[in-house]
């Protein structure tokens, strides 16, 4: 596989964590008067409009690609929840750990800034311990991102296929995330399928970002399922209330018996209450998992692929970090123009682009399906 040059400028920034909001970290790349700028940007957009191809100026970007955001929710963790999923002795205990891990992939984000839309063929490849994570942008229009992560030591495999579909609703933007996430605990012969919540960006009356909606988790082999609901507590005119609630239940689908009730806050603690004996215990503590997270580092720069997100967008990310908005505009334009040129050349030569790392298909009934070409993801030159 190709690699980047020795003088490559690769820009990697901290992932969003609990501190991102509590200390308003990294405000340096947030433009002034952001709310009025957003209202101006959207003034000619009709409610109900699809924003998938909406071009954001760099003022509204934070310095990373959407691929990196997906990847960080897997490899940026303060505790190894995946190993816990694997080490539990009974199917029910493993399922409870998978529910906790699924909640851990819900991360804080920031109002008024969004990641870059990945270019076709863009990749992001990072290792954390024995877990190797690889993402590829397998479609540009519509935008579809595929993820494959493997841990050969634990014998764990993960595949995601994600298609965000943001729509403007006048005072808010809701980004539904279509697609399926799959986690395989190969030692136990268990496959878990799940979806993820949607992102609600409320512009008025009070600007805020929430994860909302239903998440269903099921183990195909054991028949255990979980129904989670991400929501906000009631508040007056959007003021007050808690906006990080997650509630739900774990049940045995064969008997429809509710085994556990799920209750808590995904940015704090989530507890399970045993419906049999009434006992409660914490299964997820956000402070342990998504607190104090650090940016990944480049271990072997020569092995970084030219398609790596942190390299493709490096000039734009550096300009945003430097508050150099003119240079940021030029850097973003350069990436987009280069991509248009490649697409034009491809069309002229009658070539069809094919993903390098995934076999991709689409059906009206099942949506997008992304199957990894290789069994194991290799170790990455970037480590978390």
Steps between C-alpha positions, in 0.01 A plus 500: 500500500614851427638716776536869572823694459748572779418871509128437521304739719243289682258683730328303776288675762345395831174306478186640657481397866312605813745788542415631151194669647583544867805712426396605149830358378638585159293819455786628284349363184151632562411808297358808676123579486434139406121502553438801276731346239297177505171684459648692207634179344161326517272793418431377145462133594143369508380289795512131407805548276763227483835646610712199394680692225483840673844661483610649831762777505805410718365735769252225583745208498698357788840363397425138413308284255179311570704178459716603794190567712367149432841349569555693823179360648663155470870554577491804731398349834627524854410140583491179297131420482546269200722261698239499776235397244723208406604389849154468657402137562127495423301622194298739718810657658662538156184662368495750787862590422416545131221741598753700707746499208228619260421792733873586511499572125265795567730799533457869586519732204496875456234743384548680167804309375506181293765263368608502135306288252749224408611477139448180303764242592617689807622269778574522871720229654585496872604237756434494873682210665400189308192665350561612140239732350458582131240728340441578135261739326335257258249743346496877465144564381334382715779511761562150635779411743613145577691387807683174568676438831664180621682379808680172422596444865141531626355352178261793456376647172292811438341636182301819455327650200384858564305745284417834663195678361468854646181700444417861584175562691499878540619529863698175505701252295451127553768265369364148478776240480388210281686172493596207717769431757613145567720366780622138493638322806651215300613295803136475605346473151286807570403781263344821631320739266407857589429844363592839649307809616438806285658841552264791565651846461259752646562856382212683671383591761812371681793366294588143599598160365330177614514132409141374467300201381473125536790255501435129467768245592451130439705185523404273211605179677360550853183694421585772754400851393523852640280796416661830597349846465719810495302807598486828695316576820227761474599864523333836455575653155811284474645648820602260776438128515753228430572419140700178529242249620511136390225261605398154391485132573679172435274208421494141390327511162392134519277569801475883478601504866668823610820405682644844579390863490756749367509852643752781518696762309744410227732783608495383864393155622257240371351237732327166448219393733441126523123451463525169688646625830490881465878538534669783305860540392693742283601349163644815343694793644579768243779647715692175474446457126479840327691729734854632452531365147812590301564541129649199317868526403689403187737212570636432148444797270638317193220244527213749504292454186442799266125448554525545881248757631758673719719548191232583239364784716823599678537847345136585572521369857817698570345817358191457719718444808690818408177699450624576148160494327626621162757221485236255623269597214784452250600163650144366490458622142824324404380163634163538326654605168744209510211263562296646212799461267545133596128434445507672159803296392331183619184576299703595190685168514182305571634367830278401788638565848507196730576510875835346600398353832128416477256325267201734483142435392166679524140379499174692548397268785829463686679824414879503482711198588878523545691172535873509581721347230766384747443291812729703727586870505880552501678703769488873424773766486283723720438392859251609764 
